Coordinates of C-alpha atoms and ligand atoms in Angstrom, one line a residue:
M1 CA 0.0 0.0 0.0
T2 CA 1.3 3.4 -0.9
T3 CA 0.3 6.6 1.0
F4 CA 0.1 9.9 -0.9
N5 CA 2.8 11.2 1.5
E6 CA 5.3 8.7 0.2
I7 CA 4.7 9.9 -3.4
G8 CA 5.8 13.4 -2.4
I9 CA 2.6 15.3 -3.0
S10 CA 2.5 18.9 -2.0
S11 CA 0.6 20.0 1.1
P12 CA -2.3 21.8 -0.7
I13 CA -3.2 18.7 -2.6
M14 CA -2.6 16.5 0.5
K15 CA -5.1 18.7 2.3
A16 CA -7.6 18.2 -0.5
L17 CA -7.1 14.4 -0.6
E18 CA -7.7 14.3 3.1
K19 CA -10.9 16.2 2.7
M20 CA -12.0 13.9 -0.1
G21 CA -11.3 10.9 2.1
F22 CA -8.6 9.4 0.0
E23 CA -6.3 7.6 2.4
E24 CA -4.1 5.4 0.2
A25 CA -3.2 5.7 -3.4
T26 CA -4.8 3.2 -5.7
P27 CA -2.3 1.0 -7.7
I28 CA -2.7 3.1 -10.9
Q29 CA -2.1 6.3 -8.9
A30 CA 0.9 4.9 -7.1
E31 CA 2.5 4.0 -10.4
T32 CA 1.5 6.9 -12.6
I33 CA 1.8 9.9 -10.3
P34 CA 5.6 9.6 -9.6
L35 CA 6.4 8.9 -13.2
A36 CA 4.4 11.8 -14.4
M37 CA 5.8 14.1 -11.7
Q38 CA 9.2 13.3 -13.0
G39 CA 8.1 14.7 -16.3
N40 CA 7.5 11.5 -18.3
D41 CA 4.8 11.0 -20.8
V42 CA 2.6 8.1 -19.6
I43 CA 0.2 5.7 -21.1
G44 CA -2.1 4.3 -18.4
Q45 CA -4.4 1.3 -18.3
A46 CA -6.3 0.1 -15.3
Q47 CA -9.7 -1.4 -14.4
T48 CA -12.9 0.7 -14.1
G49 CA -13.4 2.8 -11.0
T50 CA -9.8 2.6 -9.8
G51 CA -9.0 6.3 -9.7
K52 CA -7.5 7.1 -13.1
T53 CA -8.8 10.7 -12.9
A54 CA -6.7 11.6 -9.8
A55 CA -3.8 9.6 -11.3
F56 CA -3.6 12.1 -14.1
G57 CA -5.1 15.0 -12.3
I58 CA -2.6 15.2 -9.4
P59 CA 0.6 15.5 -11.5
M60 CA -1.1 18.0 -13.7
I61 CA -2.2 20.2 -10.9
E62 CA 1.2 19.9 -9.2
K63 CA 2.8 21.5 -12.2
I64 CA 0.4 24.5 -12.5
D65 CA 1.5 28.0 -11.5
S66 CA -1.7 29.2 -9.8
K67 CA -0.7 32.9 -10.2
Q68 CA -0.7 32.6 -14.0
R69 CA -4.3 32.9 -15.2
K70 CA -3.6 31.0 -18.4
I71 CA -4.6 27.5 -19.5
Q72 CA -1.7 25.2 -18.5
G73 CA -3.5 21.9 -18.4
L74 CA -5.9 20.4 -21.0
V75 CA -7.9 17.3 -20.6
V76 CA -9.9 15.8 -23.6
A77 CA -12.7 13.4 -22.8
P78 CA -15.3 11.6 -25.1
T79 CA -18.6 12.7 -23.5
R80 CA -20.0 15.9 -22.1
E81 CA -21.0 14.4 -18.9
L82 CA -17.6 13.0 -18.4
A83 CA -15.9 16.3 -19.1
I84 CA -18.1 17.9 -16.5
Q85 CA -17.4 15.2 -13.9
V86 CA -13.6 15.3 -14.5
A87 CA -13.6 19.1 -14.1
E88 CA -15.4 18.7 -10.8
E89 CA -12.9 16.1 -9.5
L90 CA -10.0 18.3 -10.6
N91 CA -11.6 21.3 -8.8
R92 CA -11.9 19.2 -5.6
L93 CA -8.2 18.2 -5.9
S94 CA -7.0 21.8 -6.6
K95 CA -9.3 23.4 -4.0
F96 CA -6.4 24.6 -1.8
K97 CA -4.1 25.5 -4.6
K98 CA -6.4 28.1 -6.2
V99 CA -6.3 26.4 -9.5
R100 CA -9.6 26.3 -11.4
A101 CA -10.8 23.8 -14.0
L102 CA -13.5 24.6 -16.5
A103 CA -15.5 22.1 -18.6
I104 CA -16.3 23.1 -22.2
Y105 CA -18.5 20.9 -24.3
G106 CA -21.0 20.8 -27.1
G107 CA -24.7 21.5 -26.6
S108 CA -24.1 24.5 -24.3
P109 CA -24.1 28.1 -25.4
M110 CA -20.8 29.3 -27.0
D111 CA -20.9 32.8 -25.6
R112 CA -21.2 31.6 -22.0
Q113 CA -18.2 29.4 -22.5
I114 CA -16.2 32.2 -24.1
R115 CA -17.0 34.4 -21.0
A116 CA -15.9 31.6 -18.7
L117 CA -12.7 31.1 -20.6
K118 CA -12.0 34.8 -20.2
D119 CA -12.1 34.3 -16.4
G120 CA -8.7 32.6 -16.7
P121 CA -9.1 28.9 -15.7
Q122 CA -5.8 27.1 -15.5
I123 CA -7.3 23.8 -16.6
V124 CA -9.8 23.1 -19.4
V125 CA -11.6 19.8 -19.7
A126 CA -13.2 19.5 -23.1
T127 CA -15.0 17.3 -25.6
P128 CA -13.0 17.2 -28.8
G129 CA -15.6 18.8 -31.2
R130 CA -16.3 21.8 -29.0
L131 CA -12.6 22.3 -28.2
L132 CA -11.7 22.4 -31.9
D133 CA -14.5 24.9 -32.5
H134 CA -13.0 27.2 -29.9
M135 CA -9.5 26.7 -31.4
R136 CA -10.7 27.6 -34.9
R137 CA -12.6 30.6 -33.7
K138 CA -9.5 31.6 -31.6
T139 CA -11.7 31.9 -28.5
I140 CA -9.3 29.6 -26.6
R141 CA -5.5 29.9 -26.2
I142 CA -3.8 26.7 -25.6
N143 CA -0.2 27.8 -26.4
M144 CA 0.7 27.8 -22.7
V145 CA -0.5 24.2 -22.1
Q146 CA 2.2 22.2 -20.3
T147 CA 0.2 19.0 -19.7
A148 CA -2.3 17.4 -22.2
I149 CA -4.4 14.5 -21.1
L150 CA -6.4 12.1 -23.2
D151 CA -9.0 10.3 -21.1
E152 CA -10.7 7.3 -22.6
A153 CA -8.6 7.6 -25.8
D154 CA -10.0 4.4 -27.3
E155 CA -13.5 5.6 -26.9
M156 CA -12.7 8.9 -28.6
L157 CA -11.4 6.7 -31.5
N158 CA -14.6 4.6 -31.5
M159 CA -16.6 7.8 -31.7
G160 CA -14.7 9.0 -34.7
F161 CA -12.7 11.7 -33.0
I162 CA -9.2 10.5 -33.8
D163 CA -8.4 13.2 -36.4
D164 CA -9.7 15.8 -34.0
I165 CA -7.4 14.5 -31.3
R166 CA -4.4 14.7 -33.6
D167 CA -5.4 18.3 -34.6
I168 CA -5.8 19.3 -30.9
L169 CA -2.4 17.8 -29.9
K170 CA -0.8 19.6 -32.9
G171 CA -2.1 22.9 -31.5
I172 CA -0.3 22.5 -28.2
P173 CA 3.5 23.3 -27.8
E174 CA 5.7 20.3 -28.4
E175 CA 7.5 20.6 -25.1
R176 CA 4.2 19.6 -23.4
Q177 CA 3.8 16.5 -21.3
T178 CA 1.2 14.1 -22.6
L179 CA -0.7 11.5 -20.5
L180 CA -3.0 9.1 -22.3
F181 CA -5.5 6.7 -20.7
S182 CA -7.1 4.0 -22.8
A183 CA -8.8 0.7 -22.1
T184 CA -7.3 -0.8 -25.2
M185 CA -4.4 0.0 -27.5
P186 CA -5.7 -0.3 -31.1
K187 CA -3.3 0.7 -33.9
E188 CA -4.6 4.3 -34.1
I189 CA -3.9 4.9 -30.4
R190 CA -0.4 3.3 -30.8
D191 CA 0.2 5.7 -33.7
I192 CA -0.6 8.7 -31.5
A193 CA 1.7 7.3 -28.8
T194 CA 4.6 6.9 -31.3
N195 CA 4.1 10.1 -33.3
L196 CA 2.6 12.6 -30.8
M197 CA 4.1 11.6 -27.5
N198 CA 7.6 11.7 -26.2
D199 CA 9.0 8.3 -25.3
P200 CA 5.9 7.3 -23.2
K201 CA 6.2 5.0 -20.3
E202 CA 3.5 2.4 -20.1
V203 CA 1.7 1.8 -16.8
K204 CA -0.6 -1.2 -16.9
V205 CA -2.1 -2.3 -13.6
K206 CA -2.1 -6.0 -14.0
A207 CA -5.3 -7.7 -13.2
K208 CA -6.3 -11.3 -13.8
E209 CA -9.6 -10.1 -15.2
M210 CA -10.7 -7.0 -17.1
T211 CA -13.7 -6.6 -14.8
V212 CA -13.4 -5.5 -11.1
E213 CA -13.7 -8.5 -8.8
N214 CA -16.1 -6.8 -6.4
I215 CA -18.8 -6.8 -9.1
D216 CA -20.9 -10.0 -8.9
Q217 CA -21.8 -10.9 -12.5
F218 CA -24.9 -12.7 -13.5
F219 CA -26.8 -13.5 -16.6
I220 CA -30.4 -14.5 -17.3
E221 CA -31.2 -16.4 -20.4
I222 CA -34.5 -14.9 -21.5
P223 CA -36.4 -14.4 -24.8
E224 CA -36.7 -10.9 -26.0
K225 CA -40.4 -10.6 -25.3
F226 CA -40.0 -11.4 -21.6
K227 CA -37.1 -9.1 -20.9
F228 CA -39.2 -6.2 -19.6
D229 CA -41.2 -8.2 -17.1
T230 CA -38.1 -9.9 -16.0
L231 CA -36.5 -6.5 -15.4
N232 CA -39.6 -5.4 -13.5
N233 CA -39.4 -8.5 -11.3
H234 CA -35.8 -8.2 -10.6
L235 CA -36.1 -4.6 -9.6
D236 CA -38.9 -5.5 -7.2
I237 CA -36.9 -8.3 -5.6
N238 CA -33.6 -6.4 -5.3
A239 CA -34.9 -2.9 -4.6
P240 CA -31.6 -1.4 -5.9
E241 CA -30.4 1.8 -4.3
L242 CA -29.6 3.2 -7.8
A243 CA -29.7 1.1 -10.9
I244 CA -28.6 1.7 -14.5
V245 CA -30.3 -0.2 -17.3
F246 CA -28.3 -0.3 -20.6
S247 CA -30.1 -0.8 -23.8
R248 CA -28.9 -0.9 -27.4
T249 CA -30.9 1.8 -29.1
K250 CA -32.3 5.2 -28.2
K251 CA -35.8 4.1 -29.2
R252 CA -35.6 1.2 -26.7
V253 CA -34.2 3.5 -24.0
D254 CA -37.3 5.7 -24.5
E255 CA -39.6 2.7 -24.5
I256 CA -38.1 1.0 -21.4
T257 CA -38.2 4.4 -19.5
E258 CA -41.8 5.0 -20.4
G259 CA -42.7 1.4 -19.5
L260 CA -41.0 1.6 -16.1
Q261 CA -42.7 4.9 -15.4
A262 CA -46.1 3.4 -16.3
R263 CA -45.4 0.6 -13.8
G264 CA -44.7 3.1 -11.1
Y265 CA -40.9 3.4 -11.0
R266 CA -38.9 6.6 -10.8
A267 CA -37.0 6.0 -14.0
E268 CA -35.5 8.4 -16.6
G269 CA -33.7 7.9 -19.8
I270 CA -30.5 9.3 -21.2
H271 CA -29.1 9.2 -24.7
G272 CA -27.5 11.3 -27.4
D273 CA -30.7 12.7 -28.9
L274 CA -31.8 14.5 -25.8
T275 CA -30.8 18.2 -25.4
Q276 CA -27.8 18.8 -23.2
G277 CA -30.1 20.5 -20.6
K278 CA -32.2 17.4 -20.4
R279 CA -29.2 15.1 -20.2
M280 CA -27.8 17.1 -17.3
S281 CA -31.0 17.3 -15.4
V282 CA -31.6 13.5 -15.7
L283 CA -28.1 12.8 -14.5
N284 CA -28.4 15.2 -11.6
K285 CA -31.7 13.7 -10.5
F286 CA -30.2 10.3 -10.6
K287 CA -27.1 11.5 -8.6
G288 CA -29.4 13.1 -6.1
G289 CA -31.5 10.0 -5.7
R290 CA -34.7 11.6 -7.1
V291 CA -34.5 9.0 -9.9
D292 CA -33.8 5.4 -9.0
V293 CA -33.4 3.8 -12.4
L294 CA -31.4 5.4 -15.2
V295 CA -32.0 3.9 -18.6
A296 CA -29.2 4.6 -21.0
T297 CA -27.4 3.9 -24.2
D298 CA -23.6 3.5 -24.1
V299 CA -23.4 7.3 -23.7
A300 CA -23.4 6.6 -20.0
A301 CA -21.1 3.6 -20.1
R302 CA -17.7 5.3 -19.9
G303 CA -16.1 7.0 -17.0
L304 CA -19.2 8.2 -15.2
D305 CA -18.7 8.0 -11.4
I306 CA -22.0 8.0 -9.5
S307 CA -21.8 6.7 -6.0
G308 CA -24.6 4.5 -4.9
V309 CA -25.1 2.6 -8.1
T310 CA -25.7 -0.9 -6.8
H311 CA -27.0 -2.7 -9.9
V312 CA -26.2 -2.5 -13.6
Y313 CA -28.6 -4.3 -16.0
N314 CA -27.7 -5.1 -19.6
F315 CA -31.2 -5.2 -20.9
D316 CA -29.5 -5.8 -24.2
I317 CA -26.1 -7.3 -24.2
P318 CA -23.5 -5.0 -25.9
Q319 CA -22.0 -5.9 -29.2
D320 CA -18.4 -5.9 -28.0
P321 CA -16.9 -7.1 -24.7
E322 CA -15.1 -3.8 -24.1
S323 CA -18.5 -2.1 -23.7
Y324 CA -19.6 -4.8 -21.3
V325 CA -16.6 -4.1 -19.1
H326 CA -17.3 -0.3 -19.1
R327 CA -21.0 -0.6 -18.6
I328 CA -20.8 -2.9 -15.5
G329 CA -17.9 -0.8 -14.2
R330 CA -20.5 1.9 -13.3
T331 CA -21.0 -0.1 -10.2
G332 CA -18.4 -1.6 -7.8
R333 CA -16.3 1.6 -7.8
A334 CA -13.6 2.6 -5.4
G335 CA -13.7 -0.7 -3.6
R336 CA -17.5 -0.9 -3.2
T337 CA -19.5 -3.9 -4.2
G338 CA -22.1 -4.1 -7.0
E339 CA -24.1 -6.5 -9.1
A340 CA -24.3 -6.8 -12.9
I341 CA -27.2 -8.7 -14.5
S342 CA -27.2 -9.3 -18.3
F343 CA -30.2 -10.4 -20.2
I344 CA -29.2 -12.8 -23.0
T345 CA -31.7 -14.2 -25.5
P346 CA -31.2 -17.9 -26.4
R347 CA -29.7 -17.0 -29.7
E348 CA -27.1 -14.8 -28.1
M349 CA -25.7 -17.4 -25.8
S350 CA -22.6 -17.9 -27.8
H351 CA -22.0 -14.1 -27.5
L352 CA -22.0 -14.5 -23.7
Q353 CA -19.2 -17.0 -24.1
L354 CA -17.3 -14.6 -26.2
I355 CA -17.6 -11.8 -23.6
E356 CA -16.6 -14.2 -20.8
K357 CA -13.5 -15.3 -22.8
V358 CA -12.4 -11.7 -23.6
T359 CA -13.0 -10.4 -20.1
K360 CA -11.6 -13.6 -18.5
S361 CA -14.5 -13.5 -16.0
K362 CA -17.5 -15.7 -15.5
M363 CA -21.2 -14.8 -15.2
K364 CA -23.4 -16.9 -13.0
R365 CA -26.7 -18.1 -14.3
L366 CA -29.8 -16.8 -12.6
T367 CA -33.2 -18.3 -13.2
P368 CA -35.7 -15.6 -14.3
P369 CA -37.6 -14.4 -11.3
T370 CA -41.3 -15.1 -11.5
N371 CA -44.1 -12.6 -10.7
H372 CA -44.6 -14.6 -7.4
D373 CA -40.9 -14.1 -6.5
A374 CA -41.3 -10.4 -7.2
Q375 CA -44.4 -10.2 -5.0
K376 CA -42.5 -11.9 -2.2
G377 CA -39.6 -9.5 -2.8
Q378 CA -41.9 -6.5 -2.4
Q379 CA -43.4 -8.0 0.8
Q380 CA -39.9 -8.5 2.1
V381 CA -39.1 -4.9 1.6
T382 CA -42.2 -4.0 3.7
V383 CA -41.2 -6.5 6.4
E384 CA -37.7 -4.9 6.6
N385 CA -39.3 -1.4 6.8
I386 CA -41.6 -2.7 9.7
L387 CA -38.6 -4.2 11.5
K388 CA -36.7 -1.0 11.2
T389 CA -39.6 1.0 12.5
I390 CA -39.9 -1.3 15.5
E391 CA -36.3 -0.7 16.3
E392 CA -36.1 3.0 15.7
K393 CA -39.4 4.6 16.3
D394 CA -41.4 5.3 19.4
L395 CA -44.7 3.5 18.7
K396 CA -46.5 4.2 22.0
T397 CA -49.1 6.4 20.4
Y398 CA -50.2 3.4 18.3
H399 CA -50.5 0.9 21.1
E400 CA -54.1 1.6 22.0
A401 CA -55.3 1.2 18.4
A402 CA -53.2 -1.9 18.0
N403 CA -54.8 -3.4 21.2
T404 CA -58.3 -2.7 20.0
L405 CA -57.6 -4.3 16.6
L406 CA -56.2 -7.4 18.2
Q407 CA -59.2 -7.8 20.5
E408 CA -61.4 -7.9 17.5
H409 CA -59.3 -9.8 14.9
D410 CA -56.6 -12.5 15.0
S411 CA -53.0 -11.2 14.9
I412 CA -52.2 -12.8 11.5
S413 CA -55.1 -10.9 9.8
V414 CA -54.1 -7.6 11.4
V415 CA -50.5 -7.9 10.4
A416 CA -51.4 -9.2 6.9
A417 CA -53.7 -6.2 6.3
A418 CA -50.9 -3.8 7.4
L419 CA -48.5 -5.5 5.1
K420 CA -50.9 -5.2 2.2
L421 CA -51.4 -1.5 2.8
M422 CA -47.7 -0.9 2.9
T423 CA -46.6 -3.0 0.0
K424 CA -46.3 -1.7 -3.5
E425 CA -48.7 -3.8 -5.5
R426 CA -47.9 -4.6 -9.0
R427 CA -49.4 -2.6 -11.8
D428 CA -50.1 -4.7 -14.8
T429 CA -50.0 -1.8 -17.3
P430 CA -49.1 -3.5 -20.5
V431 CA -45.7 -2.5 -21.9
R432 CA -44.5 -3.2 -25.4
I433 CA -40.8 -2.8 -26.3
S434 CA -40.1 -2.9 -30.0
S435 CA -37.7 -5.7 -30.7
V436 CA -34.2 -5.6 -32.0
A437 CA -32.2 -8.3 -33.9
P438 CA -30.1 -10.4 -31.6
I439 CA -26.4 -9.8 -31.6
S440 CA -24.4 -12.1 -33.8
V441 CA -21.0 -13.3 -32.8
K442 CA -19.6 -13.1 -36.3
K443 CA -20.5 -9.4 -36.4
A444 CA -19.0 -8.7 -33.0
Q445 CA -15.7 -10.2 -33.8
N446 CA -15.3 -7.8 -36.7
S447 CA -13.7 -4.8 -35.0
N448 CA -14.7 -2.4 -37.7
D449 CA -18.2 -3.0 -36.8
R450 CA -17.9 -1.3 -33.4
R451 CA -17.5 2.1 -35.0
S452 CA -20.6 2.0 -37.2
N453 CA -22.5 0.6 -34.2
N454 CA -21.5 3.4 -32.0
K455 CA -23.0 5.9 -34.4
R456 CA -26.3 4.4 -33.4
F457 CA -25.5 4.6 -29.7
Y458 CA -24.5 8.2 -29.7
G459 CA -26.5 9.7 -32.4
K460 CA -25.2 12.7 -34.4
R461 CA -22.8 14.9 -32.5
N462 CA -24.1 18.1 -31.1
Q463 CA -27.6 17.2 -32.1
G464 CA -30.4 18.7 -30.2
G465 CA -33.9 17.2 -30.2
G466 CA -37.0 16.5 -28.2
G467 CA -36.6 15.1 -24.8
R468 CA -39.4 13.8 -22.7
N469 CA -40.4 15.6 -19.7
Q470 CA -42.5 13.1 -17.7
G471 CA -41.7 12.8 -14.1
G472 CA -41.5 9.4 -12.6
R473 CA -44.0 8.2 -9.9
N474 CA -43.0 8.6 -6.4
N475 CA -44.5 5.6 -4.8
R476 CA -41.3 3.5 -4.8
K477 CA -39.5 6.1 -2.7
G478 CA -39.9 4.2 0.6
N479 CA -38.6 1.0 -0.9
F480 CA -35.6 2.4 -2.4
Q481 CA -34.8 4.8 0.4
K482 CA -34.5 2.1 2.9
R483 CA -31.2 1.0 1.5
R484 CA -30.0 4.4 0.5
N485 CA -26.9 5.3 2.4
R486 CA -25.3 7.9 0.2
D487 CA -22.0 9.5 1.0
Ligands
ATP501 N1 -7.1 6.9 -3.6 C1 -8.4 6.9 -3.5 N2 -9.0 6.5 -2.4 C2 -10.4 6.5 -2.3 N3 -11.2 6.8 -3.4 C3 -10.6 7.2 -4.5 C4 -9.2 7.2 -4.7 N4 -8.9 7.6 -5.9 C5 -10.1 7.8 -6.5 N5 -11.2 7.6 -5.7 C6 -12.6 7.6 -6.0 O1 -12.9 6.5 -6.8 C7 -14.0 6.8 -7.7 C8 -13.6 6.3 -9.1 O2 -12.5 7.1 -9.6 P1 -12.4 7.5 -11.2 O3 -13.7 8.0 -11.7 O4 -11.2 8.3 -11.3 O5 -12.1 6.0 -11.7 P2 -11.6 5.6 -13.2 O6 -10.5 4.6 -13.0 O7 -11.4 6.8 -14.0 O8 -12.9 4.7 -13.7 P3 -13.4 4.6 -15.2 O9 -12.6 3.5 -15.8 O10 -14.8 4.1 -15.0 O11 -13.3 5.9 -15.9 C9 -14.2 8.3 -7.6 O12 -15.4 8.5 -6.8 C10 -13.0 8.8 -6.9 O13 -13.3 10.0 -6.2
MG502 MG1 -12.2 7.5 -15.7

C-alpha cells in the first residue's frame, strides 16, 4: 500500500485528498503519479473505478502555476457528462491551490463558454468537437499548455474523434507532457503514442480479469419478449439503491423508460438525442436519488462515477466485450460492491461466451424471477421497513389502536392487512418494447463493426432534439430509500 505522502505530493493537494477521504493511493495512482511528476509522458491502463482521474489530475495540478491565469492543463474526454465530472474532480483536488478547472462541451451556449474562458481557468476539460470549435474561432488559447491528457482515448477513437485529437495535440506546444489513458491499445492509439508523445512509459495495472472483482456478475437467459417483465421482477426483488439499465438503441431506451414509469418506477432515460439540458437534469436527478433507475445507451457507459449505483442491468447485451466491461464498471467503484445482470436471448448465448472469454470472467446463471418471486420480494421490503420502524421509532401512540384491533381480529389478519397497505402492488399496465435483432457473434468479432455501431449509440454529434419531460412516480421512494446510504 502506498500513501500519498510517500509519493511526495505537496501540502495543498494532500489537504484536498484528506478532505476527499482518500487515504491510500490506488495502484494506478501509485505508479502513474511519480512517473508523471518526473516529467514523463505516460500511457495508463487500469480497471474501471480505480481512480484514473486523480492519477492524471494530481501530477497535472502539481505543475500548474496558480498565479498565472492561463490554460496550463488540458484534458480531452469523449462525452459531455464525463468532461463535467472530470472538471469537478479536478476542482476538488485543486481546491487549496487556487487552481480552477473549466469544462467546455457541445450543446451548451458558446458565448457563455467564451466568457468563462476569459475568467482565466488554468485547466480546461473539453470534448473534442467543441474544443476544436474554440480553437478555430480563436476563442481559446492553448499555447501555454504544459500538460495534455487524453482520457478514454480508445472511446474517442470509436466515436470517430481520432483526427480531432491529432489536430488538438498539434495545436499544443511540443514541449508539453502528454498522458494518455485508454482501455485498449488499437493501432490508431499506438500511432498517437509513437508520433505525438515523447517516449511514453506504459503503466498497466495488471489484473487477472478485465472486470473488477467486487462486481458480482450474473446472466439470465430470456427471450426478448419477456425481458421487460423480468427487469420489472428483478427490480422488485432487489430494490436497488440506484440502478442503470443499458439498452442498445435510443428508441428502446425511451420505451423502457416509459414502461418503467407506467409501472410506477422513478425512471428516466439518457441518450444522445436529448438536449444537453435534459441530459444534465436527468443525471443530476439520478445522482441526487430523485430518480432510482437510469435507462441509458452507451453514452453513460464510460467513465461516469456515480456513488450508490448498486445494480447494472444489460437489458441488451452489448456488441463488444469492451463495452460490457465499461457498462458494468458503473458499479463496484472505489472498492464498493455491486451486481451486474445481463439479459441474454437464447440465440445470443454464444455471445455470452465470447464476452466471458475476452474479459476472463464468468457470469453466474440466474433463473428468471417469477411474478410470485417479485411479489414476495416486495413484501420482504415491507417487512424490513416494519422491523426498522420497530427498532427505531417510538410507537406508544399506536398501542391503543393496536390493542383494539387485536381484540377484534386475530393477529395474522391484522399484520397481513398492514403489510398489504404498505406493499407496492404490481401494476399490470401492458408495456411493449419494440424488438431488435439479436447480436451475432460473427459481427461482434469484426472490430470495424464497433465504429458503425457506435454511431447508433451516440447519435449525431451536437444534435439537439426533443426530450421527454415526464416525471416518474414517487411511490417507490420508501422501498428504495431504505437501503440508501449515500456519501
Ligand atoms: N485513492 C483513492 N481513495 C479513495 N477513493 C478514490 C481514490 N482515488 C479515486 N477515488 C474515487 O474512486 C472513484 C472512481 O474514480 P475514477 O472515476 O477516477 O475511476 P476511473 O479509473 O477513471 O474509472 P473509469 O474506468 O470508469 O473511468 C471516484 O469516486 C474517486 O473519487
Ligand atoms: Mg475515468
